[in-house]
Tab-separated table of C-alpha atoms (C1' of nucleotides) in Angstrom:
chain	number	residue	atom	x	y	z
A	863	UNK	CA	3.484	3.707	6.449
A	864	UNK	CA	6.024	1.620	4.577
A	865	UNK	CA	7.736	1.134	1.221
A	866	UNK	CA	6.105	-1.108	-1.366
A	867	UNK	CA	7.319	-4.666	-1.670
A	868	UNK	CA	8.671	-3.865	-5.095
A	869	UNK	CA	10.747	-0.923	-3.842
A	870	UNK	CA	12.088	-2.934	-0.914
A	871	UNK	CA	13.133	-5.728	-3.280
A	872	UNK	CA	14.732	-3.296	-5.731
A	873	UNK	CA	16.820	-1.618	-3.040
A	874	UNK	CA	18.003	-4.972	-1.732
A	875	UNK	CA	18.852	-6.207	-5.214
A	876	UNK	CA	20.906	-3.150	-6.121
A	877	UNK	CA	22.610	-2.981	-2.725
A	878	UNK	CA	23.632	-6.611	-3.119
A	879	UNK	CA	24.965	-5.974	-6.614
A	880	UNK	CA	26.923	-2.980	-5.345
A	881	UNK	CA	28.420	-5.179	-2.634
A	882	UNK	CA	29.447	-7.868	-5.161
A	883	UNK	CA	30.653	-5.415	-7.781
A	884	UNK	CA	34.016	-7.239	-8.070
A	885	UNK	CA	32.418	-10.268	-9.753
A	886	UNK	CA	31.031	-7.850	-12.356
A	887	UNK	CA	28.061	-9.832	-13.688
A	888	UNK	CA	25.442	-11.500	-11.530
A	889	UNK	CA	22.493	-13.421	-12.888
A	890	UNK	CA	18.870	-13.535	-11.827
A	891	UNK	CA	19.010	-17.093	-10.492
A	892	UNK	CA	21.884	-16.308	-8.118
A	893	UNK	CA	20.314	-13.049	-6.969
A	894	UNK	CA	16.974	-14.719	-6.416
A	895	UNK	CA	18.575	-17.426	-4.271
A	896	UNK	CA	20.773	-15.029	-2.320
A	897	UNK	CA	17.981	-12.569	-1.512
A	898	UNK	CA	15.099	-15.039	-1.346
A	899	UNK	CA	13.051	-13.055	-3.826
A	900	UNK	CA	10.780	-15.003	-6.225
A	901	UNK	CA	12.749	-15.458	-9.471
A	902	UNK	CA	10.048	-14.348	-11.862
A	903	UNK	CA	9.195	-11.291	-9.828
A	904	UNK	CA	12.851	-10.367	-9.551
A	905	UNK	CA	13.379	-10.475	-13.318
A	906	UNK	CA	10.299	-8.338	-13.813
A	907	UNK	CA	11.677	-5.716	-11.424
A	908	UNK	CA	15.148	-5.938	-12.946
A	909	UNK	CA	13.816	-5.260	-16.434
A	910	UNK	CA	12.367	-1.999	-15.120
A	911	UNK	CA	15.689	-1.075	-13.530
A	912	UNK	CA	17.365	-1.708	-16.897
A	913	UNK	CA	14.875	0.548	-18.659
A	914	UNK	CA	15.467	3.188	-15.982
A	915	UNK	CA	19.204	3.135	-16.762
A	916	UNK	CA	20.265	1.996	-13.313
A	917	UNK	CA	21.327	-1.467	-14.463
A	918	UNK	CA	22.936	-2.913	-17.600
A	919	UNK	CA	21.850	-6.351	-18.761
A	920	UNK	CA	23.847	-8.779	-20.878
A	921	UNK	CA	21.609	-11.279	-22.589
A	922	UNK	CA	22.447	-14.801	-23.637
A	923	UNK	CA	24.622	-17.493	-22.097
A	924	UNK	CA	27.029	-16.184	-19.444
A	925	UNK	CA	24.897	-13.073	-19.302
A	926	UNK	CA	23.593	-11.245	-16.262
A	927	UNK	CA	23.245	-7.818	-14.712
A	928	UNK	CA	25.564	-5.139	-13.438
A	929	UNK	CA	25.172	-1.564	-12.194
A	930	UNK	CA	25.233	1.086	-14.905
A	931	UNK	CA	26.870	3.716	-12.661
A	932	UNK	CA	29.152	3.847	-9.650
A	933	UNK	CA	27.455	2.726	-6.468
A	934	UNK	CA	28.140	6.179	-5.057
A	935	UNK	CA	26.099	7.716	-7.866
A	936	UNK	CA	22.910	5.724	-7.331
A	937	UNK	CA	20.724	7.042	-4.524
A	938	UNK	CA	17.919	5.199	-2.774
A	939	UNK	CA	15.638	7.979	-3.991
A	940	UNK	CA	16.566	7.197	-7.613
A	941	UNK	CA	15.340	3.652	-7.092
A	942	UNK	CA	12.076	4.743	-5.479
A	943	UNK	CA	11.397	7.111	-8.379
A	944	UNK	CA	11.349	4.160	-10.769
A	945	UNK	CA	8.409	2.659	-8.894
A	946	UNK	CA	6.616	5.945	-8.133
A	947	UNK	CA	7.354	5.343	-4.481
A	948	UNK	CA	9.317	8.501	-3.715
A	949	UNK	CA	7.754	11.373	-1.820
A	950	UNK	CA	6.536	14.366	-3.760
A	951	UNK	CA	7.524	17.530	-1.956
A	952	UNK	CA	3.952	18.774	-1.622
A	953	UNK	CA	2.339	15.371	-1.141
A	954	UNK	CA	-0.359	15.661	1.528
A	955	UNK	CA	0.010	13.221	4.410
A	956	UNK	CA	-3.802	13.049	4.683
A	957	UNK	CA	-4.272	12.540	0.952
A	958	UNK	CA	-6.103	15.827	0.300
A	959	UNK	CA	-4.461	17.003	-2.901
A	960	UNK	CA	-1.262	18.946	-2.316
A	961	UNK	CA	-0.012	20.764	0.771
A	962	UNK	CA	2.092	23.901	0.780
A	963	UNK	CA	2.413	27.226	2.538
A	964	UNK	CA	-0.779	28.492	0.916
A	965	UNK	CA	-3.031	25.597	1.766
A	966	UNK	CA	-2.239	22.852	4.204
A	967	UNK	CA	-3.972	19.988	5.945
A	968	UNK	CA	-4.541	19.539	9.666
A	969	UNK	CA	-1.449	17.377	10.149
A	970	UNK	CA	0.832	19.399	7.898
A	971	UNK	CA	2.855	21.178	10.574
A	972	UNK	CA	3.602	17.975	12.486
A	973	UNK	CA	4.429	16.171	9.248
A	974	UNK	CA	7.080	18.629	8.048
A	975	UNK	CA	9.969	17.453	10.218
A	976	UNK	CA	9.676	13.699	9.684
A	977	UNK	CA	9.015	14.286	5.988
A	978	UNK	CA	12.169	16.353	5.592
A	979	UNK	CA	14.255	13.656	7.276
A	980	UNK	CA	12.733	10.958	5.086
A	981	UNK	CA	13.470	12.965	1.964
A	982	UNK	CA	17.003	13.588	3.199
A	983	UNK	CA	17.512	9.866	3.750
A	984	UNK	CA	16.272	9.019	0.266
A	985	UNK	CA	18.248	11.823	-1.356
A	986	UNK	CA	21.549	11.296	0.425
A	987	UNK	CA	21.854	7.527	0.894
A	988	UNK	CA	23.808	5.962	-1.961
A	989	UNK	CA	24.222	2.283	-2.745
A	990	UNK	CA	27.829	2.655	-1.628
A	991	UNK	CA	26.606	3.879	1.760
A	992	UNK	CA	24.413	0.862	2.327
A	993	UNK	CA	26.114	-1.991	0.418
A	994	UNK	CA	27.343	-4.682	2.764
A	995	UNK	CA	25.935	-2.943	5.828
A	996	UNK	CA	23.832	-4.724	8.388
A	997	UNK	CA	23.692	-8.447	9.035
A	998	UNK	CA	20.975	-9.453	6.594
A	999	UNK	CA	20.481	-8.980	2.883
B	413	UNK	CA	5.721	5.723	1.590
B	414	UNK	CA	2.306	6.920	2.713
B	415	UNK	CA	-0.620	6.149	4.981
B	416	UNK	CA	-3.395	3.903	3.702
B	417	UNK	CA	-6.512	5.516	2.338
B	418	UNK	CA	-8.470	4.090	5.243
B	419	UNK	CA	-6.146	5.638	7.840
B	420	UNK	CA	-6.180	9.003	6.090
B	421	UNK	CA	-9.973	8.968	6.033
B	422	UNK	CA	-10.202	7.925	9.683
B	423	UNK	CA	-7.902	10.721	10.847
B	424	UNK	CA	-9.871	13.296	8.860
B	425	UNK	CA	-13.184	11.992	10.184
B	426	UNK	CA	-12.117	12.116	13.813
B	427	UNK	CA	-10.361	15.470	13.466
B	428	UNK	CA	-13.543	16.912	11.982
B	429	UNK	CA	-15.645	15.462	14.793
B	430	UNK	CA	-13.246	16.923	17.344
B	431	UNK	CA	-13.584	20.312	15.682
B	432	UNK	CA	-17.409	20.154	15.758
B	433	UNK	CA	-17.596	18.699	19.252
B	434	UNK	CA	-20.051	21.434	20.341
B	435	UNK	CA	-22.854	20.009	18.193
B	436	UNK	CA	-22.332	16.703	20.012
B	437	UNK	CA	-23.744	14.213	17.499
B	438	UNK	CA	-22.866	14.136	13.814
B	439	UNK	CA	-24.254	11.658	11.357
B	440	UNK	CA	-22.635	9.721	8.528
B	441	UNK	CA	-24.440	11.603	5.762
B	442	UNK	CA	-23.210	14.985	6.980
B	443	UNK	CA	-19.677	13.732	7.547
B	444	UNK	CA	-19.590	12.108	4.152
B	445	UNK	CA	-20.675	15.328	2.466
B	446	UNK	CA	-18.354	17.537	4.475
B	447	UNK	CA	-15.257	15.406	3.921
B	448	UNK	CA	-16.110	14.063	0.469
B	449	UNK	CA	-15.634	10.468	1.576
B	450	UNK	CA	-17.900	7.804	0.025
B	451	UNK	CA	-20.805	7.279	2.420
B	452	UNK	CA	-20.735	3.503	2.521
B	453	UNK	CA	-16.998	3.384	2.989
B	454	UNK	CA	-17.189	5.970	5.744
B	455	UNK	CA	-19.753	3.970	7.708
B	456	UNK	CA	-17.616	0.873	7.357
B	457	UNK	CA	-14.624	2.717	8.812
B	458	UNK	CA	-16.742	4.310	11.526
B	459	UNK	CA	-18.036	0.950	12.697
B	460	UNK	CA	-14.435	-0.115	13.273
B	461	UNK	CA	-13.731	3.055	15.211
B	462	UNK	CA	-16.766	2.295	17.390
B	463	UNK	CA	-15.494	-1.229	18.047
B	464	UNK	CA	-12.077	0.217	18.885
B	465	UNK	CA	-13.684	2.439	21.546
B	466	UNK	CA	-12.669	5.704	19.926
B	467	UNK	CA	-16.214	6.637	18.930
B	468	UNK	CA	-19.681	6.191	20.431
B	469	UNK	CA	-22.577	5.561	18.083
B	470	UNK	CA	-26.237	6.289	18.770
B	471	UNK	CA	-28.505	4.220	16.566
B	472	UNK	CA	-31.962	5.094	15.361
B	473	UNK	CA	-33.563	8.343	14.263
B	474	UNK	CA	-31.643	11.451	15.418
B	475	UNK	CA	-28.670	9.185	15.987
B	476	UNK	CA	-25.080	9.710	14.957
B	477	UNK	CA	-21.533	9.545	16.207
B	478	UNK	CA	-19.448	11.341	18.799
B	479	UNK	CA	-15.968	10.918	20.247
B	480	UNK	CA	-15.757	8.540	23.170
B	481	UNK	CA	-12.918	10.463	24.872
B	482	UNK	CA	-11.607	13.994	25.019
B	483	UNK	CA	-9.943	15.088	21.816
B	484	UNK	CA	-6.750	15.577	23.790
B	485	UNK	CA	-6.804	11.900	24.755
B	486	UNK	CA	-6.998	10.457	21.260
B	487	UNK	CA	-3.670	10.346	19.469
B	488	UNK	CA	-3.112	9.908	15.750
B	489	UNK	CA	-1.189	6.757	16.622
B	490	UNK	CA	-4.279	5.319	18.335
B	491	UNK	CA	-6.171	5.686	15.075
B	492	UNK	CA	-3.434	4.071	12.998
B	493	UNK	CA	-3.333	1.104	15.374
B	494	UNK	CA	-6.959	0.311	14.567
B	495	UNK	CA	-6.032	-0.242	10.913
B	496	UNK	CA	-2.664	-1.891	11.529
B	497	UNK	CA	-1.024	1.113	9.969
B	498	UNK	CA	1.161	2.205	12.868
B	499	UNK	CA	4.880	1.539	12.868
B	500	UNK	CA	6.156	-1.353	14.892
B	501	UNK	CA	9.301	-0.328	16.723
B	502	UNK	CA	11.444	-3.025	15.120
B	503	UNK	CA	9.727	-3.010	11.737
B	504	UNK	CA	12.395	-3.337	9.018
B	505	UNK	CA	12.317	-0.607	6.385
B	506	UNK	CA	13.456	-3.145	3.780
B	507	UNK	CA	10.890	-5.732	4.854
B	508	UNK	CA	13.392	-8.336	6.098
B	509	UNK	CA	11.778	-9.508	9.318
B	510	UNK	CA	12.619	-7.309	12.286
B	511	UNK	CA	15.509	-4.912	12.821
B	512	UNK	CA	17.179	-4.210	16.144
B	513	UNK	CA	20.575	-3.741	17.681
B	514	UNK	CA	21.386	-7.426	17.219
B	515	UNK	CA	20.477	-7.753	13.574
B	516	UNK	CA	19.803	-4.900	11.236
B	517	UNK	CA	19.324	-4.298	7.524
B	518	UNK	CA	21.513	-2.225	5.213
B	519	UNK	CA	19.349	0.903	5.537
B	520	UNK	CA	18.748	0.579	9.285
B	521	UNK	CA	21.140	3.304	10.477
B	522	UNK	CA	19.807	5.893	8.031
B	523	UNK	CA	16.225	4.887	8.847
B	524	UNK	CA	16.499	5.414	12.615
B	525	UNK	CA	16.181	9.209	12.692
B	526	UNK	CA	13.208	9.638	10.360
B	527	UNK	CA	11.506	6.666	11.991
B	528	UNK	CA	11.863	8.167	15.453
B	529	UNK	CA	10.367	11.444	14.286
B	530	UNK	CA	7.465	9.650	12.606
B	531	UNK	CA	6.769	7.679	15.751
B	532	UNK	CA	6.972	10.856	17.798
B	533	UNK	CA	4.473	12.556	15.513
B	534	UNK	CA	2.035	9.651	15.763
B	535	UNK	CA	2.498	9.319	19.503
B	536	UNK	CA	2.286	12.985	20.447
B	537	UNK	CA	-0.252	14.483	18.036
B	538	UNK	CA	-3.734	14.476	19.548
B	539	UNK	CA	-7.011	15.255	17.831
B	540	UNK	CA	-7.083	18.480	19.824
B	541	UNK	CA	-3.731	19.430	18.314
B	542	UNK	CA	-4.937	18.998	14.748
B	543	UNK	CA	-8.687	19.745	14.872
B	544	UNK	CA	-9.540	22.850	12.867
B	545	UNK	CA	-5.957	23.338	11.716
B	546	UNK	CA	-5.050	23.922	8.099
B	547	UNK	CA	-7.305	25.207	5.360
B	548	UNK	CA	-8.793	21.957	4.118
B	549	UNK	CA	-10.599	19.090	5.772
C	819	DG	C1'	25.336	-25.432	-36.547
C	820	DT	C1'	23.447	-27.064	-32.170
C	821	DT	C1'	22.887	-26.706	-27.477
C	822	DA	C1'	22.499	-24.516	-23.202
C	823	DA	C1'	22.013	-20.599	-20.346
C	824	DT	C1'	20.640	-16.438	-20.010
C	825	DT	C1'	17.363	-11.913	-20.330
C	826	DA	C1'	12.841	-9.954	-22.400
C	827	DC	C1'	8.118	-10.127	-23.396
C	828	DT	C1'	3.188	-11.187	-22.967
C	829	DA	C1'	-0.368	-12.827	-20.534
C	830	DC	C1'	-2.361	-14.717	-16.736
C	831	DT	C1'	-3.566	-15.663	-11.542
C	832	DT	C1'	-3.824	-14.407	-6.707
C	833	DT	C1'	-4.308	-11.368	-2.903
C	834	DA	C1'	-5.565	-7.384	-0.401
C	835	DA	C1'	-7.284	-2.703	-0.374
C	836	DG	C1'	-10.836	0.139	-1.642
C	837	DG	C1'	-15.481	0.684	-2.477
C	838	DT	C1'	-20.704	-0.563	-3.199
C	839	DA	C1'	-25.468	-2.675	-2.498
C	840	DG	C1'	-29.082	-4.385	0.058
C	841	DT	C1'	-31.157	-5.501	4.182
C	842	DA	C1'	-31.677	-5.790	9.280
C	843	DT	C1'	-31.883	-3.324	13.469
C	844	DT	C1'	-32.771	0.533	16.322
C	845	DA	C1'	-35.270	4.355	18.319
C	846	DA	C1'	-37.202	9.111	18.048
C	847	DA	C1'	-40.999	11.575	15.870
C	848	DT	C1'	-45.542	11.533	14.545
D	682	DA	C1'	-48.725	1.682	16.108
D	683	DT	C1'	-46.482	3.518	12.075
D	684	DT	C1'	-43.169	6.030	9.822
D	685	DT	C1'	-38.763	7.789	9.266
D	686	DA	C1'	-33.934	8.426	9.838
D	687	DA	C1'	-30.248	6.692	11.565
D	688	DT	C1'	-26.334	2.779	12.468
D	689	DA	C1'	-24.883	-2.370	11.808
D	690	DC	C1'	-24.233	-6.341	9.194
D	691	DT	C1'	-23.342	-9.397	5.263
D	692	DA	C1'	-22.055	-10.040	0.907
D	693	DC	C1'	-20.426	-8.590	-3.123
D	694	DC	C1'	-17.696	-5.818	-6.863
D	695	DT	C1'	-13.479	-3.245	-8.578
D	696	DT	C1'	-8.811	-2.015	-8.786
D	697	DA	C1'	-3.982	-2.313	-8.178
D	698	DA	C1'	-0.099	-4.770	-6.272
D	699	DA	C1'	2.153	-9.035	-6.018
D	700	DG	C1'	3.386	-13.063	-8.039
D	701	DT	C1'	3.468	-16.946	-11.796
D	702	DA	C1'	3.797	-19.355	-16.408
D	703	DG	C1'	5.214	-19.949	-20.902
D	704	DT	C1'	7.628	-18.591	-24.783
D	705	DA	C1'	10.698	-15.654	-27.681
D	706	DA	C1'	15.156	-13.653	-28.333
D	707	DT	C1'	19.963	-13.627	-27.579
D	708	DT	C1'	24.629	-15.297	-27.298
D	709	DA	C1'	28.613	-18.015	-25.554
D	710	DA	C1'	30.180	-22.805	-25.354
D	711	DC	C1'	30.707	-26.906	-27.566
DNA sequence: GTTAATTACTACTTTAAGGTAGTATTAAAT
DNA sequence: ATTTAATACTACCTTAAAGTAGTAATTAAC
């Protein structure tokens, strides 16, 4: 029960960029060193974030990446969506199709509360809320 | 953010066995048909549940499986532990080592509440609580 | 114009989860 | 004793995620 490696990396990358927003552009080499994420894997992820309109890239010498929107307008859930890692509302915790009021699985009732809180966290936590928080990056 | 296929299958298998406890022994063929889980994969999972002391197996003709304890004494969390799918208390949601009061990640504060509810669900939901619930198996 | 530093693209390799096949072992039924 | 129906074991195959390598495209610096 955890986020994919890719999603974890993406959140950390964007949170770091939000924290360093003053220096406008940051390049893949610096990010990779700062966050200890393999360079090639990081650029692969970043290209997807560019295509998803969360990040702007400037190619060529002196290029780099920067957030496309205000940090307060990018939610953790938006990032997870890019990697199909967000929770569908009717996603069954036991993997039996979809769960709703009509037809639910054995664990459904117990699952409702934690699921709602998870969704709330993803929906309401912005990059601004998390940038620079904690003691590790 | 979801349970592994193996854990989902294991929970469904045990919940079904708890529900059919009256007929004491159930065999892999029947279980596989009832739950639509590939036979060979089911037996592989079941063997691990036997080794983990959650299930008793009777080999030979007329053999099968049955729960080793009362359904009320087997928690969902016990099942997840077998497949390393339960949540460690200090597991970092962003995958940066461990999180605790001393050192936490950027999402740690927002993660606490949903995590606690997830842990509570795993810790407090027994097979008895979920057996026969819902409209699908 | 050439060079250097950057992102983008394509293709590959590695690892782990998910799943399958075949055979050995066990024990009740006959 | 033999047959049959069951679990256990070993080894393999498939798929998707994670990660790597090399090259093309782009653009500022010189």
